[in-house]
Short mmCIF file of C-alpha atoms in Angstrom, two decimals:
data_model
loop_
_atom_site.label_atom_id
_atom_site.label_comp_id
_atom_site.label_asym_id
_atom_site.label_seq_id
_atom_site.Cartn_x
_atom_site.Cartn_y
_atom_site.Cartn_z
CA ALA K 1 40.48 -15.62 34.13
CA LEU K 2 37.39 -13.94 33.26
CA ARG K 3 34.10 -15.14 34.33
CA ILE K 4 30.57 -13.80 33.69
CA LYS K 5 28.81 -13.73 36.88
CA GLU K 6 25.32 -12.48 35.72
CA VAL K 7 23.38 -11.94 32.44
CA GLY K 8 20.70 -9.49 32.71
CA ASP K 9 18.79 -10.53 35.62
CA GLY K 10 19.91 -14.11 36.33
CA VAL K 11 22.72 -15.92 37.34
CA MET K 12 24.96 -17.70 34.83
CA PRO K 13 24.58 -21.35 34.13
CA ASP K 14 27.35 -23.50 35.32
CA PRO K 15 29.32 -24.28 32.04
CA SER K 16 30.34 -27.72 33.48
CA ASN K 17 26.69 -28.72 33.77
CA PRO K 18 24.85 -27.05 30.83
CA GLN K 19 21.00 -27.43 30.91
CA PRO K 20 18.43 -27.30 27.87
CA GLY K 21 17.71 -23.52 27.38
CA ASP K 22 20.79 -22.22 29.22
CA MET K 23 21.88 -18.59 28.30
CA ARG K 24 25.64 -18.48 27.29
CA MET K 25 27.15 -15.21 26.77
CA PHE K 26 30.96 -15.58 27.21
CA PRO K 27 33.13 -12.40 27.01
CA PRO K 28 35.40 -11.95 23.92
CA ASP K 29 39.33 -12.80 24.30
CA TYR K 30 41.00 -9.39 24.45
CA PRO K 31 43.42 -9.29 21.75
CA ILE K 32 46.97 -9.35 23.08
CA GLU K 33 48.66 -6.61 20.90
CA ALA K 34 45.29 -4.36 21.93
CA ARG K 35 46.07 -5.17 25.59
CA ARG K 36 49.72 -4.31 25.20
CA ARG K 37 49.05 -1.00 23.50
CA GLY K 38 46.33 -0.05 26.09
CA VAL K 39 43.36 0.14 23.62
CA THR K 40 40.07 0.31 25.04
CA GLY K 41 36.66 0.90 23.70
CA THR K 42 32.98 0.14 23.48
CA LEU K 43 31.39 -1.59 20.43
CA ILE K 44 27.69 -1.76 19.94
CA TYR K 45 26.19 -4.48 17.94
CA ALA K 46 22.72 -5.43 16.65
CA VAL K 47 22.38 -9.01 16.94
CA ARG K 48 19.46 -11.01 15.01
CA ILE K 49 18.61 -13.91 17.39
CA ASP K 50 16.54 -16.93 15.86
CA ALA K 51 13.72 -18.76 17.40
CA GLN K 52 16.18 -20.85 19.18
CA GLY K 53 18.32 -18.24 20.82
CA LYS K 54 21.18 -18.49 18.52
CA PRO K 55 22.81 -15.42 17.00
CA LYS K 56 21.83 -15.25 12.98
CA GLU K 57 23.20 -11.86 12.04
CA ILE K 58 25.68 -9.56 13.90
CA THR K 59 25.88 -5.80 12.79
CA LEU K 60 28.50 -3.25 14.11
CA LEU K 61 26.44 -0.32 15.01
CA SER K 62 29.08 2.04 16.77
CA PRO K 63 31.70 2.92 15.86
CA GLU K 64 30.32 3.59 12.37
CA LYS K 65 33.90 3.84 10.94
CA PRO K 66 36.16 1.87 13.22
CA ASP K 67 39.96 2.45 13.08
CA ARG K 68 42.50 -0.45 12.98
CA TRP K 69 42.33 -0.90 16.58
CA MET K 70 38.50 -1.06 17.00
CA LYS K 71 38.36 -3.50 13.88
CA MET K 72 40.59 -5.67 15.97
CA LEU K 73 38.52 -5.53 19.00
CA GLY K 74 35.29 -5.92 16.78
CA GLN K 75 36.73 -9.01 15.13
CA ALA K 76 37.24 -10.78 18.90
CA ALA K 77 33.72 -9.40 19.95
CA GLN K 78 31.98 -10.81 17.11
CA ASP K 79 33.74 -14.17 17.28
CA ALA K 80 32.50 -14.38 20.99
CA ILE K 81 28.95 -13.40 19.98
CA THR K 82 28.80 -16.19 17.30
CA LYS K 83 29.07 -18.76 20.02
CA TRP K 84 26.62 -17.14 22.30
CA THR K 85 22.95 -18.83 23.11
CA LEU K 86 20.65 -16.50 24.25
CA ALA K 87 17.15 -17.00 26.09
CA VAL K 88 14.48 -17.73 23.57
CA ILE K 89 12.12 -15.01 23.20
CA SER K 90 8.58 -15.71 22.96
CA VAL K 91 5.43 -13.53 22.19
CA ALA K 92 2.11 -15.05 22.93
CA GLY K 93 3.84 -18.45 23.94
CA ALA K 94 5.58 -18.80 20.27
CA PRO K 95 9.20 -18.39 20.06
CA ILE K 96 10.23 -15.59 17.72
CA GLU K 97 13.18 -14.12 15.63
CA CYS K 98 14.33 -10.49 16.86
CA VAL K 99 17.01 -7.96 17.15
CA THR K 100 18.88 -7.11 20.21
CA VAL K 101 21.23 -4.47 20.79
CA VAL K 102 24.33 -5.34 22.97
CA PRO K 103 27.22 -3.14 23.95
CA ILE K 104 30.53 -4.79 24.55
CA GLU K 105 33.32 -3.06 26.36
CA PHE K 106 36.98 -3.66 26.34
CA ALA K 107 38.94 -2.54 29.42
CA LEU K 108 42.08 -2.61 31.29
CA GLY K 109 43.14 -2.00 34.81
CA ASN K 110 40.53 -0.87 37.36
CA LYS K 111 36.83 -1.32 36.80
CA PRO K 112 35.75 0.94 34.13
CA GLU K 113 33.22 3.81 34.59
CA PRO K 114 29.89 2.43 33.86
CA ASP K 115 28.54 2.71 30.32
CA THR K 116 26.11 5.64 30.00
CA THR K 117 25.41 4.80 26.09
CA ASP K 118 21.71 5.01 25.49
CA LEU K 119 20.90 1.85 23.60
CA ALA K 120 17.15 2.95 23.01
CA SER K 121 18.09 5.08 20.04
CA TYR K 122 19.62 1.97 18.41
CA ARG K 123 16.85 -0.47 19.34
CA ALA K 124 14.46 2.05 17.79
CA ARG K 125 16.13 1.36 14.24
CA TYR K 126 14.56 -2.17 14.32
CA ALA K 127 10.88 -2.68 14.03
CA ASP K 128 11.70 -6.09 15.20
CA ALA K 129 13.51 -5.46 18.19
CA CYS K 130 13.52 -7.77 21.02
CA PRO K 131 11.28 -7.23 23.85
CA ALA K 132 14.17 -6.95 26.52
CA ALA K 133 17.82 -6.77 25.37
CA PRO K 134 20.44 -9.12 27.29
CA LYS K 135 23.28 -7.48 29.09
CA LEU K 136 26.93 -8.37 29.48
CA LEU K 137 27.50 -7.36 33.29
CA THR K 138 31.07 -8.67 33.09
CA GLU K 139 33.46 -6.07 31.39
CA VAL K 140 36.23 -7.79 29.25
CA ALA K 141 39.34 -7.10 31.07
CA GLY K 142 42.77 -8.63 30.87
CA THR K 143 46.31 -8.89 32.27
CA LEU K 144 49.51 -9.42 30.34
CA LEU K 145 51.21 -12.52 31.12
#
């Protein structure tokens, strides 16, 4: 079973006891066929977050031209992102809509090498980038049953 231990600097809320304003960033389901074939990879998304912390628009930034397998991983990632609730971003005390850049890594086996992707260049594309980007700290990993 997969479980996110942390998101950004805080502890993941207990899903059995949700509180108003809780962040929820659940990892995507690793497609069975991709796991069987050993397909791994990192996808980078721009996610427009509304003033309530819900994903409003999801755009794949990398890879720019995904192959069949990356499209399969991408669909799983997008399905997960649509269910997320992120922290409400406020500027001068007022909640705002903004764009965050999120990498999602699909990995098998041992813990993967840390992702050294520089997200600053992706964030620079958006004038309305969120002040702080969320980070999915638990890699997406799976085992075959």
